[in-house]
Tab-separated table of C-alpha atoms and ligand atoms in Angstrom:
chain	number	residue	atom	x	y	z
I	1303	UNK	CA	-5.340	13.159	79.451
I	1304	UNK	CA	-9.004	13.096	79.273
I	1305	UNK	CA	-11.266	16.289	78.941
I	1306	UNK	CA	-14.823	17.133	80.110
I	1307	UNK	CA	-17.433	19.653	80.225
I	1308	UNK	CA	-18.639	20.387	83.901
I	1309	UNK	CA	-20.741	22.832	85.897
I	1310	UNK	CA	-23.258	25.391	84.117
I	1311	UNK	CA	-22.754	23.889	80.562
I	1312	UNK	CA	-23.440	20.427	81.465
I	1313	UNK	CA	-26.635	21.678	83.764
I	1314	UNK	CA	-28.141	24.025	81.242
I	1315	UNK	CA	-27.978	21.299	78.308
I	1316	UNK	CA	-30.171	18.902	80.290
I	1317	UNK	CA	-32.525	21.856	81.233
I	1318	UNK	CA	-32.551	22.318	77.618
I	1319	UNK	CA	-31.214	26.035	78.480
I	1320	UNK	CA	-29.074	28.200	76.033
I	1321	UNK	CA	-25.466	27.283	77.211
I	1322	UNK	CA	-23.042	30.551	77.161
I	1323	UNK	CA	-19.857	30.082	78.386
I	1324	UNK	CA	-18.584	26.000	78.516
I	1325	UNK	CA	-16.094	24.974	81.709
I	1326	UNK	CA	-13.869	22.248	80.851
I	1327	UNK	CA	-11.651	20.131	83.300
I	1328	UNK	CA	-8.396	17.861	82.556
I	1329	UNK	CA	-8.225	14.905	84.288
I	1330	UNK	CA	-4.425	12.670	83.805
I	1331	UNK	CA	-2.268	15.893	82.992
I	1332	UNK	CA	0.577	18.037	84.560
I	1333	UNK	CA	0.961	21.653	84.113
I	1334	UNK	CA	3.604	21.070	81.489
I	1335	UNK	CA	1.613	19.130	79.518
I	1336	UNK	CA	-1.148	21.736	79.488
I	1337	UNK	CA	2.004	24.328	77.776
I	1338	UNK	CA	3.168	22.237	75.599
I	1339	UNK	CA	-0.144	21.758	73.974
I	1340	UNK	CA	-0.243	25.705	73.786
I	1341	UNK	CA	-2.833	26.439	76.588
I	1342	UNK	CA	-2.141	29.573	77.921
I	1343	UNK	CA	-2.052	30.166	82.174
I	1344	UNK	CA	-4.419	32.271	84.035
I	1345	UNK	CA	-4.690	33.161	87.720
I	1346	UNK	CA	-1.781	32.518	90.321
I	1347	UNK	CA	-4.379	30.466	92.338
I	1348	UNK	CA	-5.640	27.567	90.414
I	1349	UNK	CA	-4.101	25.372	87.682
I	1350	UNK	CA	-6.281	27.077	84.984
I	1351	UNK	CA	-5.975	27.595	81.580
I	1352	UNK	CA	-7.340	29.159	78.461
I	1353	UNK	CA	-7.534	26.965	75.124
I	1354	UNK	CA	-4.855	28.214	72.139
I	1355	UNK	CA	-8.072	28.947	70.039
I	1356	UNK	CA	-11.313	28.868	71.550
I	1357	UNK	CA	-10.062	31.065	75.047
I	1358	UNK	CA	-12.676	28.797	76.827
I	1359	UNK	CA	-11.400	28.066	80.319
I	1360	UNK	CA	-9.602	24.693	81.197
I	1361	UNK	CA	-8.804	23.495	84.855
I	1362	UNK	CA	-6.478	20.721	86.296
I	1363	UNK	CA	-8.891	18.283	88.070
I	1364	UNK	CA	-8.121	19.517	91.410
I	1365	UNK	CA	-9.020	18.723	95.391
I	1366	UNK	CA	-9.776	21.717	97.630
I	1367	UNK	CA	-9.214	21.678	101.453
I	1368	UNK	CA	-10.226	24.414	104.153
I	1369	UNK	CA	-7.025	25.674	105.699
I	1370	UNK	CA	-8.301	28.676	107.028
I	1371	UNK	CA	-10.598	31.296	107.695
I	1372	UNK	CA	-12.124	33.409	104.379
I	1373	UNK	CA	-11.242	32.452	100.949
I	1374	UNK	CA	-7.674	32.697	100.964
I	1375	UNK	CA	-7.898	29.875	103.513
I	1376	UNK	CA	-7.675	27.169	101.060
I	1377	UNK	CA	-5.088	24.525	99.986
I	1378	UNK	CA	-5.363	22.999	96.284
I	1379	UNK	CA	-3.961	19.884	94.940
I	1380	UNK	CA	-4.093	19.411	91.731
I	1381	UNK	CA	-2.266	16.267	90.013
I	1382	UNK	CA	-2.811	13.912	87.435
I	1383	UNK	CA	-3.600	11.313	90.278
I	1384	UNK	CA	-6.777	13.891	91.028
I	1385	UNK	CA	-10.037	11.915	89.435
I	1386	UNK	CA	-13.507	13.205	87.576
I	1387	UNK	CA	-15.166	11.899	90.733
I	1388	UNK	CA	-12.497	13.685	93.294
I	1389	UNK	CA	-12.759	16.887	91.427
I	1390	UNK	CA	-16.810	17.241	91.077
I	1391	UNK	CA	-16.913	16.499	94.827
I	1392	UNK	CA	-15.546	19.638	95.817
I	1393	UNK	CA	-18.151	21.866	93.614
I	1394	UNK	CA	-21.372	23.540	95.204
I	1395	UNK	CA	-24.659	21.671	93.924
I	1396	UNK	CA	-25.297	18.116	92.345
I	1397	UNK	CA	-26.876	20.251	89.234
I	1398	UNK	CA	-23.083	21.517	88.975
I	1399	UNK	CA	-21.496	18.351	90.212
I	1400	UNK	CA	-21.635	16.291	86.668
I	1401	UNK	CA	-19.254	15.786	83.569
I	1402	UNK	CA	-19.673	14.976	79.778
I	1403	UNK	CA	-17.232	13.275	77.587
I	1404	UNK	CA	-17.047	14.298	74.008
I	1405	UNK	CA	-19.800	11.637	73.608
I	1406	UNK	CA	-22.069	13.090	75.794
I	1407	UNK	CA	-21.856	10.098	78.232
I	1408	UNK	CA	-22.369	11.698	81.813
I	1409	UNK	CA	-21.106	11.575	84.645
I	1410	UNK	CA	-23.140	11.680	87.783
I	1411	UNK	CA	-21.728	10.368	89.833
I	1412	UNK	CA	-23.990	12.570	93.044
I	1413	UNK	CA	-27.150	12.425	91.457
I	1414	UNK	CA	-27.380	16.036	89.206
I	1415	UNK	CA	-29.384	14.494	87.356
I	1416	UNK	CA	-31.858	13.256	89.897
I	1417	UNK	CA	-32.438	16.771	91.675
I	1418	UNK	CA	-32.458	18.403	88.230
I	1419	UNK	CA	-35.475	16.294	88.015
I	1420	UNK	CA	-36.656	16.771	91.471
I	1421	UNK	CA	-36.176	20.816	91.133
I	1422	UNK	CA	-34.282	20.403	94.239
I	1423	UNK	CA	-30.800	22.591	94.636
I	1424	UNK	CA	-28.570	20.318	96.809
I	1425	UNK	CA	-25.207	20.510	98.435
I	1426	UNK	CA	-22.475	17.808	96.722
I	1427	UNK	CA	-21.285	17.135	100.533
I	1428	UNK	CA	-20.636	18.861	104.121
I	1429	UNK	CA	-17.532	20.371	102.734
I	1430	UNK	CA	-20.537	22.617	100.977
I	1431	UNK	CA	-19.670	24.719	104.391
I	1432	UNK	CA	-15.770	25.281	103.900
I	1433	UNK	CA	-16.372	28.349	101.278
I	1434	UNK	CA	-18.947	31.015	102.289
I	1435	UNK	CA	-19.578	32.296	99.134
I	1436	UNK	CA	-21.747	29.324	98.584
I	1437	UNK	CA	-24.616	30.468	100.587
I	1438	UNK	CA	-25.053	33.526	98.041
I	1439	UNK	CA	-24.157	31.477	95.077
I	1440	UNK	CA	-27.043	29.261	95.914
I	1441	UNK	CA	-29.895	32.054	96.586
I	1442	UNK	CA	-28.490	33.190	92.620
I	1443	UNK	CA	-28.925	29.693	91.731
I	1444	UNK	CA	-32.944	30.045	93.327
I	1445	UNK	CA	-33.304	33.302	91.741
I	1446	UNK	CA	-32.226	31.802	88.767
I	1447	UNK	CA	-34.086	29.133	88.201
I	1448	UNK	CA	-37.213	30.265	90.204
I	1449	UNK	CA	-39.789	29.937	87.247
I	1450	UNK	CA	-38.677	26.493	86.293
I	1451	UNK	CA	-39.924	24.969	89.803
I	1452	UNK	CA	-36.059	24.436	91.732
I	1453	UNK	CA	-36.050	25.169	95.669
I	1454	UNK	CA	-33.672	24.932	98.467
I	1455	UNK	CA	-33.393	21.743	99.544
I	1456	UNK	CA	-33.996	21.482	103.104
I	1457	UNK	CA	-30.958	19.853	104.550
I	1458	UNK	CA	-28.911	22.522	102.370
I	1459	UNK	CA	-30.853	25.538	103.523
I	1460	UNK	CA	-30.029	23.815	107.188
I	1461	UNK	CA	-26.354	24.224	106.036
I	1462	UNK	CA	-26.800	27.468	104.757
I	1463	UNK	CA	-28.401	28.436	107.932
I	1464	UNK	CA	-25.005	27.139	110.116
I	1465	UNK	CA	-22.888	29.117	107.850
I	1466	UNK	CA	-24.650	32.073	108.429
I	1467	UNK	CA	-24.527	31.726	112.081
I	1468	UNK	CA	-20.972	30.476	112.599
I	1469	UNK	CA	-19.590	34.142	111.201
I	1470	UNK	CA	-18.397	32.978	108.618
I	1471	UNK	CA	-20.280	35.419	105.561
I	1472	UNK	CA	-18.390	38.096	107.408
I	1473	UNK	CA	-15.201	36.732	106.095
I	1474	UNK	CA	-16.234	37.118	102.365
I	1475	UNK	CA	-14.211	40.043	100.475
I	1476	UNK	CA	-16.768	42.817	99.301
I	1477	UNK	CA	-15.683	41.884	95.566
I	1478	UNK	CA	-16.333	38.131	96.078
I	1479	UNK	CA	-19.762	39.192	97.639
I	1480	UNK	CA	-20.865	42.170	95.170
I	1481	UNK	CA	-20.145	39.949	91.982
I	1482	UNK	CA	-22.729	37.197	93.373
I	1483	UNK	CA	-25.094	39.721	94.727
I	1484	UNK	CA	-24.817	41.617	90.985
I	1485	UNK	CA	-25.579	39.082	89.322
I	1486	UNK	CA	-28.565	37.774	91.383
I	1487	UNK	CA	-30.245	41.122	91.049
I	1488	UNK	CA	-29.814	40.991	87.051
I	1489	UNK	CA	-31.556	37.665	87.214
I	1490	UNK	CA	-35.444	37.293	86.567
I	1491	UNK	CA	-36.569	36.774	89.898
I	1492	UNK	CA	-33.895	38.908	92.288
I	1493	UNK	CA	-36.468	38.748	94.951
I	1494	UNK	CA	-36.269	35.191	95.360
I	1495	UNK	CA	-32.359	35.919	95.779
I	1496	UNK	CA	-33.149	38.013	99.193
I	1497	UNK	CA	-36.007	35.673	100.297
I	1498	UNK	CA	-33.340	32.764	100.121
I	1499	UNK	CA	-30.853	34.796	101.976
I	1500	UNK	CA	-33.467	35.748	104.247
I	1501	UNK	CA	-34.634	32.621	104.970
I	1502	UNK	CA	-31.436	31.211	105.368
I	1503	UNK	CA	-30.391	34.353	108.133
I	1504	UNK	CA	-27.876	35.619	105.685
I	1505	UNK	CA	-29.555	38.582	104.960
I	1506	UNK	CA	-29.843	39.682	108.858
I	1507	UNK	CA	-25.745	39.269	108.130
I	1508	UNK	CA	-25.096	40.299	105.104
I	1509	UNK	CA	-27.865	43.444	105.163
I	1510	UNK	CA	-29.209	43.862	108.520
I	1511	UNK	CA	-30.871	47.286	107.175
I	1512	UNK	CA	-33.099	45.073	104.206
I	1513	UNK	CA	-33.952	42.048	106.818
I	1514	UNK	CA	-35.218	45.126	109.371
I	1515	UNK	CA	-37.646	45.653	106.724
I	1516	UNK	CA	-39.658	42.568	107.436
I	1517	UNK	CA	-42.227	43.312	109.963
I	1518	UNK	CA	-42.442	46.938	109.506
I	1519	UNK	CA	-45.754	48.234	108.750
I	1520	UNK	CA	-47.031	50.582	106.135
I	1521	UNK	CA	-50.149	52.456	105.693
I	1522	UNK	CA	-52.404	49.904	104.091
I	1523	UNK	CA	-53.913	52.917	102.415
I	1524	UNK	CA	-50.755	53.818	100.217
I	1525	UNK	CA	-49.381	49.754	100.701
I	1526	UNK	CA	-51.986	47.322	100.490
I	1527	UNK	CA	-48.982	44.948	101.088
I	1528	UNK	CA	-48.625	46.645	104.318
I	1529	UNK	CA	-45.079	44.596	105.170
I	1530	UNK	CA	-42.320	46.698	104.430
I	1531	UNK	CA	-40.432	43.884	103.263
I	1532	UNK	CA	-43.174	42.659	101.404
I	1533	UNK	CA	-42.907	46.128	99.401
I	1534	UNK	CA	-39.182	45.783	99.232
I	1535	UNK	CA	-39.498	41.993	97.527
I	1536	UNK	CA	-42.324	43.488	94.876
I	1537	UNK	CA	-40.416	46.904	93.966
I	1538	UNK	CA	-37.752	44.660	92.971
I	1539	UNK	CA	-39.517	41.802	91.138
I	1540	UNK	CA	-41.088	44.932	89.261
I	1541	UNK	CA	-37.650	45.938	88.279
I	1542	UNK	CA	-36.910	42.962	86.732
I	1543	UNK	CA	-40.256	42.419	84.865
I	1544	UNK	CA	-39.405	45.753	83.243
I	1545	UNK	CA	-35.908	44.842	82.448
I	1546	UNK	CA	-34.458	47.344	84.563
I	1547	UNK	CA	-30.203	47.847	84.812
I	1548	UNK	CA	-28.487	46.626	87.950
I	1549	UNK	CA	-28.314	50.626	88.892
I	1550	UNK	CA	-31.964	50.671	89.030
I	1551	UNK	CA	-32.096	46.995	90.963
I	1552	UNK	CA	-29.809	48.046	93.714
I	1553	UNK	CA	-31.524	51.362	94.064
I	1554	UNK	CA	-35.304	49.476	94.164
I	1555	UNK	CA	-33.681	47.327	97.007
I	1556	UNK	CA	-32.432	49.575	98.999
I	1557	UNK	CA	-34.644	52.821	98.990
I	1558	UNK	CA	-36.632	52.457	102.084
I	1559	UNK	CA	-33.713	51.118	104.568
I	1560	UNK	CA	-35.000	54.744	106.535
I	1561	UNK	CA	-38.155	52.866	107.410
I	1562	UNK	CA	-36.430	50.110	109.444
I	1563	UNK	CA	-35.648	52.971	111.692
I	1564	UNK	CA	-39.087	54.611	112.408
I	1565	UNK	CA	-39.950	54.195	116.232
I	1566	UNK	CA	-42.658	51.710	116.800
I	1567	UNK	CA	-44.828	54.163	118.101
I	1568	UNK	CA	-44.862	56.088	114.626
I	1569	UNK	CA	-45.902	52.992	112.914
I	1570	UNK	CA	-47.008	52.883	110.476
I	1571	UNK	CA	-45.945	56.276	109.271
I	1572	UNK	CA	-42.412	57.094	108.733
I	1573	UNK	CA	-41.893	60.385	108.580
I	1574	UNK	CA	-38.654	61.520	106.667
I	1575	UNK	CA	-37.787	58.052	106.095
I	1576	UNK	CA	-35.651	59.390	103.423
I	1577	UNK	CA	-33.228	61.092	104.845
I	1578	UNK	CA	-32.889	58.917	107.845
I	1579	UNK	CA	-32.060	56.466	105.532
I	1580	UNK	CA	-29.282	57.635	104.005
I	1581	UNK	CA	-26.653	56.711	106.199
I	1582	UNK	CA	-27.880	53.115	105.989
I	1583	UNK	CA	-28.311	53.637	102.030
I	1584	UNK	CA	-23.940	54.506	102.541
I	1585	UNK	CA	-23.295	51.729	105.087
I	1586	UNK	CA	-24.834	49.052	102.379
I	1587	UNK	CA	-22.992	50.587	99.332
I	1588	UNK	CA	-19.450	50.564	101.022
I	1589	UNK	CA	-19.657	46.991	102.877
I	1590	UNK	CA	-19.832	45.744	98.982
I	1591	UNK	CA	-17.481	48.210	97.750
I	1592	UNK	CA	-20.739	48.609	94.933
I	1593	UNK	CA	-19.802	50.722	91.506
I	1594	UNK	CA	-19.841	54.527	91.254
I	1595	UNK	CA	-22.711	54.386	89.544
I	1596	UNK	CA	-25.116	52.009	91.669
I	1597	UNK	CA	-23.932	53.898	94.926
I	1598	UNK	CA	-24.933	57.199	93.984
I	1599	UNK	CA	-28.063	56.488	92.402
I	1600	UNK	CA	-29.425	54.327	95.248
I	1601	UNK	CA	-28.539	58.079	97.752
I	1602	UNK	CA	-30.370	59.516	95.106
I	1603	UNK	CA	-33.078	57.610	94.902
I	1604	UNK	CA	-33.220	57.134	98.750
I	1605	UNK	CA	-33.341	60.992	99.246
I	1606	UNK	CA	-35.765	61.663	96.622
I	1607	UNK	CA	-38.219	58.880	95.402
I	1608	UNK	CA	-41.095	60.573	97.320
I	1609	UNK	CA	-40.230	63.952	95.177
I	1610	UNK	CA	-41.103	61.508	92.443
I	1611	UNK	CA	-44.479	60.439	93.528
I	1612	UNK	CA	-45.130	63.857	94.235
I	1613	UNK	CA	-43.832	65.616	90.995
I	1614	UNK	CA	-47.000	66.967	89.839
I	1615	UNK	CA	-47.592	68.730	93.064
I	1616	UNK	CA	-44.241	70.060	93.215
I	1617	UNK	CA	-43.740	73.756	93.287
I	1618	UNK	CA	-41.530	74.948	90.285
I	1619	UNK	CA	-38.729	75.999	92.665
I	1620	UNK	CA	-38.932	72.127	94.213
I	1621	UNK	CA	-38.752	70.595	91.121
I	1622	UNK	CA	-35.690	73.428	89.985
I	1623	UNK	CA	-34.079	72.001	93.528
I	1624	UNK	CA	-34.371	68.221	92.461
I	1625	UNK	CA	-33.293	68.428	88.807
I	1626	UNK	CA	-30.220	70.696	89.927
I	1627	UNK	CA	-29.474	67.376	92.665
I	1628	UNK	CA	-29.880	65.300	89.925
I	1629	UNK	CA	-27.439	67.310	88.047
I	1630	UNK	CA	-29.788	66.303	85.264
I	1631	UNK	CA	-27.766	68.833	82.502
I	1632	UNK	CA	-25.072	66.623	82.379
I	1633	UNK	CA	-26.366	63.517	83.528
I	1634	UNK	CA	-29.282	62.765	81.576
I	1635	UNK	CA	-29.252	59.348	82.286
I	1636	UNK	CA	-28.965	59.026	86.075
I	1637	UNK	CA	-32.132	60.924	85.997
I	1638	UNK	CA	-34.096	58.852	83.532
I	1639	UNK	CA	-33.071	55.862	85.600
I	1640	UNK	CA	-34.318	57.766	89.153
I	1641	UNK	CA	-37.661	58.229	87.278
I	1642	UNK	CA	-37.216	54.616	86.579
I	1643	UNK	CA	-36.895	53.844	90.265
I	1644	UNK	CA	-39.748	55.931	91.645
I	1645	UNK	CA	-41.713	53.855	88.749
I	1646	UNK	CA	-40.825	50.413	90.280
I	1647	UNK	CA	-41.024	51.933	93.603
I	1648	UNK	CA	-45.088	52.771	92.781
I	1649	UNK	CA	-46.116	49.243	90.809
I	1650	UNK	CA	-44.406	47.327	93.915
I	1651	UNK	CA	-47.576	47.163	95.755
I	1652	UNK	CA	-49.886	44.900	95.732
I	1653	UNK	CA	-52.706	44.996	93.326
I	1654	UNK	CA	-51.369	48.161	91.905
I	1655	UNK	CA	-48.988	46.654	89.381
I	1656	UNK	CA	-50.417	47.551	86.440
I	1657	UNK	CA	-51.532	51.473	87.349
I	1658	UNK	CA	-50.168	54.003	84.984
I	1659	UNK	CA	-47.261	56.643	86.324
I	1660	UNK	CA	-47.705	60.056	84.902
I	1661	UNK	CA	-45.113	60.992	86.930
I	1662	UNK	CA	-42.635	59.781	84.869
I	1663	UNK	CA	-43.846	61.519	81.337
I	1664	UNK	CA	-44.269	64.632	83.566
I	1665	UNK	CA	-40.628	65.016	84.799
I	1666	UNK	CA	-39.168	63.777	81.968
I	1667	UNK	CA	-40.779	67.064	80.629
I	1668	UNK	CA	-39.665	69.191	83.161
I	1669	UNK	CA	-36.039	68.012	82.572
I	1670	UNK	CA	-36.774	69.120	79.027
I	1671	UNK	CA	-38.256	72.419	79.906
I	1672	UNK	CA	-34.760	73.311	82.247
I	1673	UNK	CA	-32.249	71.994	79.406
I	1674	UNK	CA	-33.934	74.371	77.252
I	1675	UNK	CA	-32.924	76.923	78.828
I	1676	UNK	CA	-29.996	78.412	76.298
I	1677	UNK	CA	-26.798	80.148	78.123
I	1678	UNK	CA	-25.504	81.660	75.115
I	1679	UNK	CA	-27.760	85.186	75.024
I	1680	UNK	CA	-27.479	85.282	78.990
I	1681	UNK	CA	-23.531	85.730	78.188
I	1682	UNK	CA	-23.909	88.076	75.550
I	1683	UNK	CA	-25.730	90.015	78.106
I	1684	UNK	CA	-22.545	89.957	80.432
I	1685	UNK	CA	-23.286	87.777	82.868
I	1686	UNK	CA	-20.419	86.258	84.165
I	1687	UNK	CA	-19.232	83.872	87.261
I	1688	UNK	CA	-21.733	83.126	89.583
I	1689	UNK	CA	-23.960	85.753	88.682
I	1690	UNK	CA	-23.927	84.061	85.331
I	1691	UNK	CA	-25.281	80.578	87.230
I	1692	UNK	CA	-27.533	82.823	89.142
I	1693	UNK	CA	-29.163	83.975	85.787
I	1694	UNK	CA	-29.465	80.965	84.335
I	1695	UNK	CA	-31.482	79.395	87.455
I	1696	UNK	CA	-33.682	82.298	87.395
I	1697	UNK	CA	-34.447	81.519	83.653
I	1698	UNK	CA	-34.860	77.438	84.416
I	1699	UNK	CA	-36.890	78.338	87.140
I	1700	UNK	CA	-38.957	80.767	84.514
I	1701	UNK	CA	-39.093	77.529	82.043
I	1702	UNK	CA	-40.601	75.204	84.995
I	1703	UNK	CA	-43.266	77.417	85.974
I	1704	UNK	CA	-44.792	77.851	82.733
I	1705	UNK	CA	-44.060	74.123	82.215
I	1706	UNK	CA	-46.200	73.522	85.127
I	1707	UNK	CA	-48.614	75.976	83.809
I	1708	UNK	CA	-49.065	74.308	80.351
I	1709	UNK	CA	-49.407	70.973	82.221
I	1710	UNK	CA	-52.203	71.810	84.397
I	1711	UNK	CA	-54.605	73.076	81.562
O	1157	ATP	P1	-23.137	30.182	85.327
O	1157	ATP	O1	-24.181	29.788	84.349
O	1157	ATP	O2	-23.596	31.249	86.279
O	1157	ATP	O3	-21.786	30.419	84.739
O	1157	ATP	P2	-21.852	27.925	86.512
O	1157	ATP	O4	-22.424	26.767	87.276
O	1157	ATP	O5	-21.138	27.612	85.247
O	1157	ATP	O6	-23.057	28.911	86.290
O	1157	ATP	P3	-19.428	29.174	87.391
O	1157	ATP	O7	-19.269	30.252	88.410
O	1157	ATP	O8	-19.082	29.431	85.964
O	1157	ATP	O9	-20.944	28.704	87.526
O	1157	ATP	O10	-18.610	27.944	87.937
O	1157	ATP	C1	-18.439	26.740	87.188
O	1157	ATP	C2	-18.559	25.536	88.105
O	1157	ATP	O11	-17.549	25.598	89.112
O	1157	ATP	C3	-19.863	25.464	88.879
O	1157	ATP	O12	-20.861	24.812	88.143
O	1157	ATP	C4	-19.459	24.690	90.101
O	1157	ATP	O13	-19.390	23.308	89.801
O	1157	ATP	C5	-18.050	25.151	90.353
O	1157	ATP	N1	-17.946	26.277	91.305
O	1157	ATP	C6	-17.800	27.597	91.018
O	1157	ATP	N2	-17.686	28.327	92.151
O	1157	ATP	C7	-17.765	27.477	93.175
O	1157	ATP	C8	-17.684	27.595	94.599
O	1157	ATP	N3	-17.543	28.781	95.203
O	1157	ATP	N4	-17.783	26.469	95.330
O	1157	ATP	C9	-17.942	25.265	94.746
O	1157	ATP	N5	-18.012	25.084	93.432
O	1157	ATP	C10	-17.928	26.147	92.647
O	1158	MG	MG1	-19.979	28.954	84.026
């Protein structure tokens, strides 16, 4: 049996890129061989295993065939007939599609190496179209490696554009999609992820409600970027330049979907864009079957990241209403990371990165002033039941107004 390194760890060596997690694959060996060296099985799918000691993954050189529609629809083979060359054919891009011995000899054997060189992100072969997923794992790939120069290459995008069209994405699982998407967001340039997908007519499949953004119009007096798409692309790039969590990322992308809806004749106002929104906001987060956590802080952030811009003007019994939504007594967090949002949502427009955001200092207060608020002598007063969570809004509501009192001197 002879064992390689393949895919990322291979590609991120010659890019001179901190290598993570190493792929191995076995070329000349049966299952039982694999056992009786002590590698333990994973996954009823693919001859895969994880090494005795180091738990790195190994897998049987394999060939892949279509069979079907969707993921499921796929035959493997794997023997110990199966060669290096056979089993890096099947895989995505030429930058995964090479080996390395324990020497460190390569093997290229469709020209990584070349396109690594060339920045170019190209498919191994047509069979590139038999799994779906592919279009989104190269747009991660872009996103990726954005800042080091690498584009589509055109014949690929031309692929990726086929796929799109032929219905195809819709087949995808909501897992397979949301752990690509995930991850593209949580790399450094996530817009380059959407314009990829965008370009490609993904998105209009994947996320009708983001690729209706394009074309919209804002007023160039609040969005010098005017696009609403534009605005979309920047919010997030600002998200990642501050390091933001995928919560955040997901919520940046996906706050304005109401403005895809405004009449043309409204344009380009769009008045209670976020509440119309919403329902688009839900659509998104259940196609991808997204976390708890990202879903209800992008219908958060949806509904209110205009309360945001506006906190200073808020009237103490608005901003009572929006830290009670926020639920912001027990969920500190969530709040910090709508503030967070509105932030992103305010530098994502163009020449107005760098402005400052007392908005964010100011509720962060105002979250303060309402936690203050201390239960304890409102029971020893005998409040009870919902007169007791009557008293205690009167009292928060008392806190905020001389918070906003204090603030304004
Ligand atoms: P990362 O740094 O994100 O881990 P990677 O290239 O190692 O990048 P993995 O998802 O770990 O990506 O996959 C390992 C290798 O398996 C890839 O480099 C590629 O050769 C192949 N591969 C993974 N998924 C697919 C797929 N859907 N279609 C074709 N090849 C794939
Ligand atoms: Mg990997």
């Amino acid at each position: 049996m002879r064992i390689y390194k393949v895919g990322g760890a291979v590609r991120d060596r010659l890019l001179g890129k901190p290598v993570t997690d190493i792929d191995w694959v076995v070329v000349g060996a049966t299952t039982e061989e694999m056992l009786a060296k002590g590698f333990r099985p994973v996954g009823a799918d693919f001859p895969v295993f994880l090494h005795p000691k180091s738990g790195e993954e190994y897998a049987l050189a394999r060939t892949e065939r279509k069979s079907g529609r969707g993921y499921g629809g796929f035959t493997f083979h794997a023997s110990p007939e199966v060669s290096l060359e056979e089993d890096l054919i099947r895989r995505d891009l030429t930058i995964n599609a090479m080996a390395e011995d324990d020497q460190q000899n390569l093997t290229d054997p469709y020209h990584g190496q070349r396109d690594l060189e060339a920045r170019l992100l190209r498919h191994v072969s047509p069979a590139f179209a038999e799994d779906p997923l592919r279009v989104l794992r190269v747009a991660r790939f872009a996103a990726r490696y954005a800042a080091l120069g690498f584009t589509v290459a055109p014949e690929t995008l031309e692929l990726m554009r086929q796929l799109s069209e032929s219905g195809e994405l819709e087949a995808l699982t909501p897992e397979r999609s949301w752990k690509e998407i995930s991850r593209a967001l949580m790399e450094d340039q996530p817009q380059v992820f959407i314009e990829v997908l965008r370009a490609c007519g993904a998105l209009k499949v994947l996320m009708p409600e983001v690729d209706a953004l394009f074309g919209v119009p804002q007023p160039p007096a609040h969005h010098p970027e005017i696009d609403t798409g534009a605005h979309t692309l920047s919010v997030l790039q600002q998200a990642a330049l501050h390091n933001q969590p995928l919560t955040v990322r997901w919520a940046c992308l996906l706050h304005d979907l109401g403005k895809g809806l405004t009449p043309e004749e409204e344009w380009p106002r769009h008045i209670a864009h976020e509440f119309k929104g919403l329902k688009l906001i839900k659509a998104v987060n259940e196609r991808f079957k997204a976390p708890r956590d990202c879903q209800e802080l992008a219908m958060l952030v949806g509904e209110y990241h205009t309360h945001g811009h506006r906190a200073l003007e808020l009237k103490p019994s608005t901003l009572l209403e929006l830290l009670q939504s926020f639920d912001v007594y027990r969920r500190p967090q969530r709040f910090e990371e709508f503030i967070a949002a509105c932030e992103m949502d305010a530098r994502g427009r163009e020449g107005l990165e760098q402005r400052s955001y007392p908005q964010a200092d100011y509720l962060r207060g105002a979250a303060t002033a309402a936690r203050c608020v201390a239960v304890q002598p409102l029971l020893e007063q005998g409040f009870k039941g919902p007169e007791l969570g009557e008293a205690i809004k009167r009292e928060r509501l008392k806190a905020l107004k001389a918070y906003k009192e204090a603030a304004s001197v």
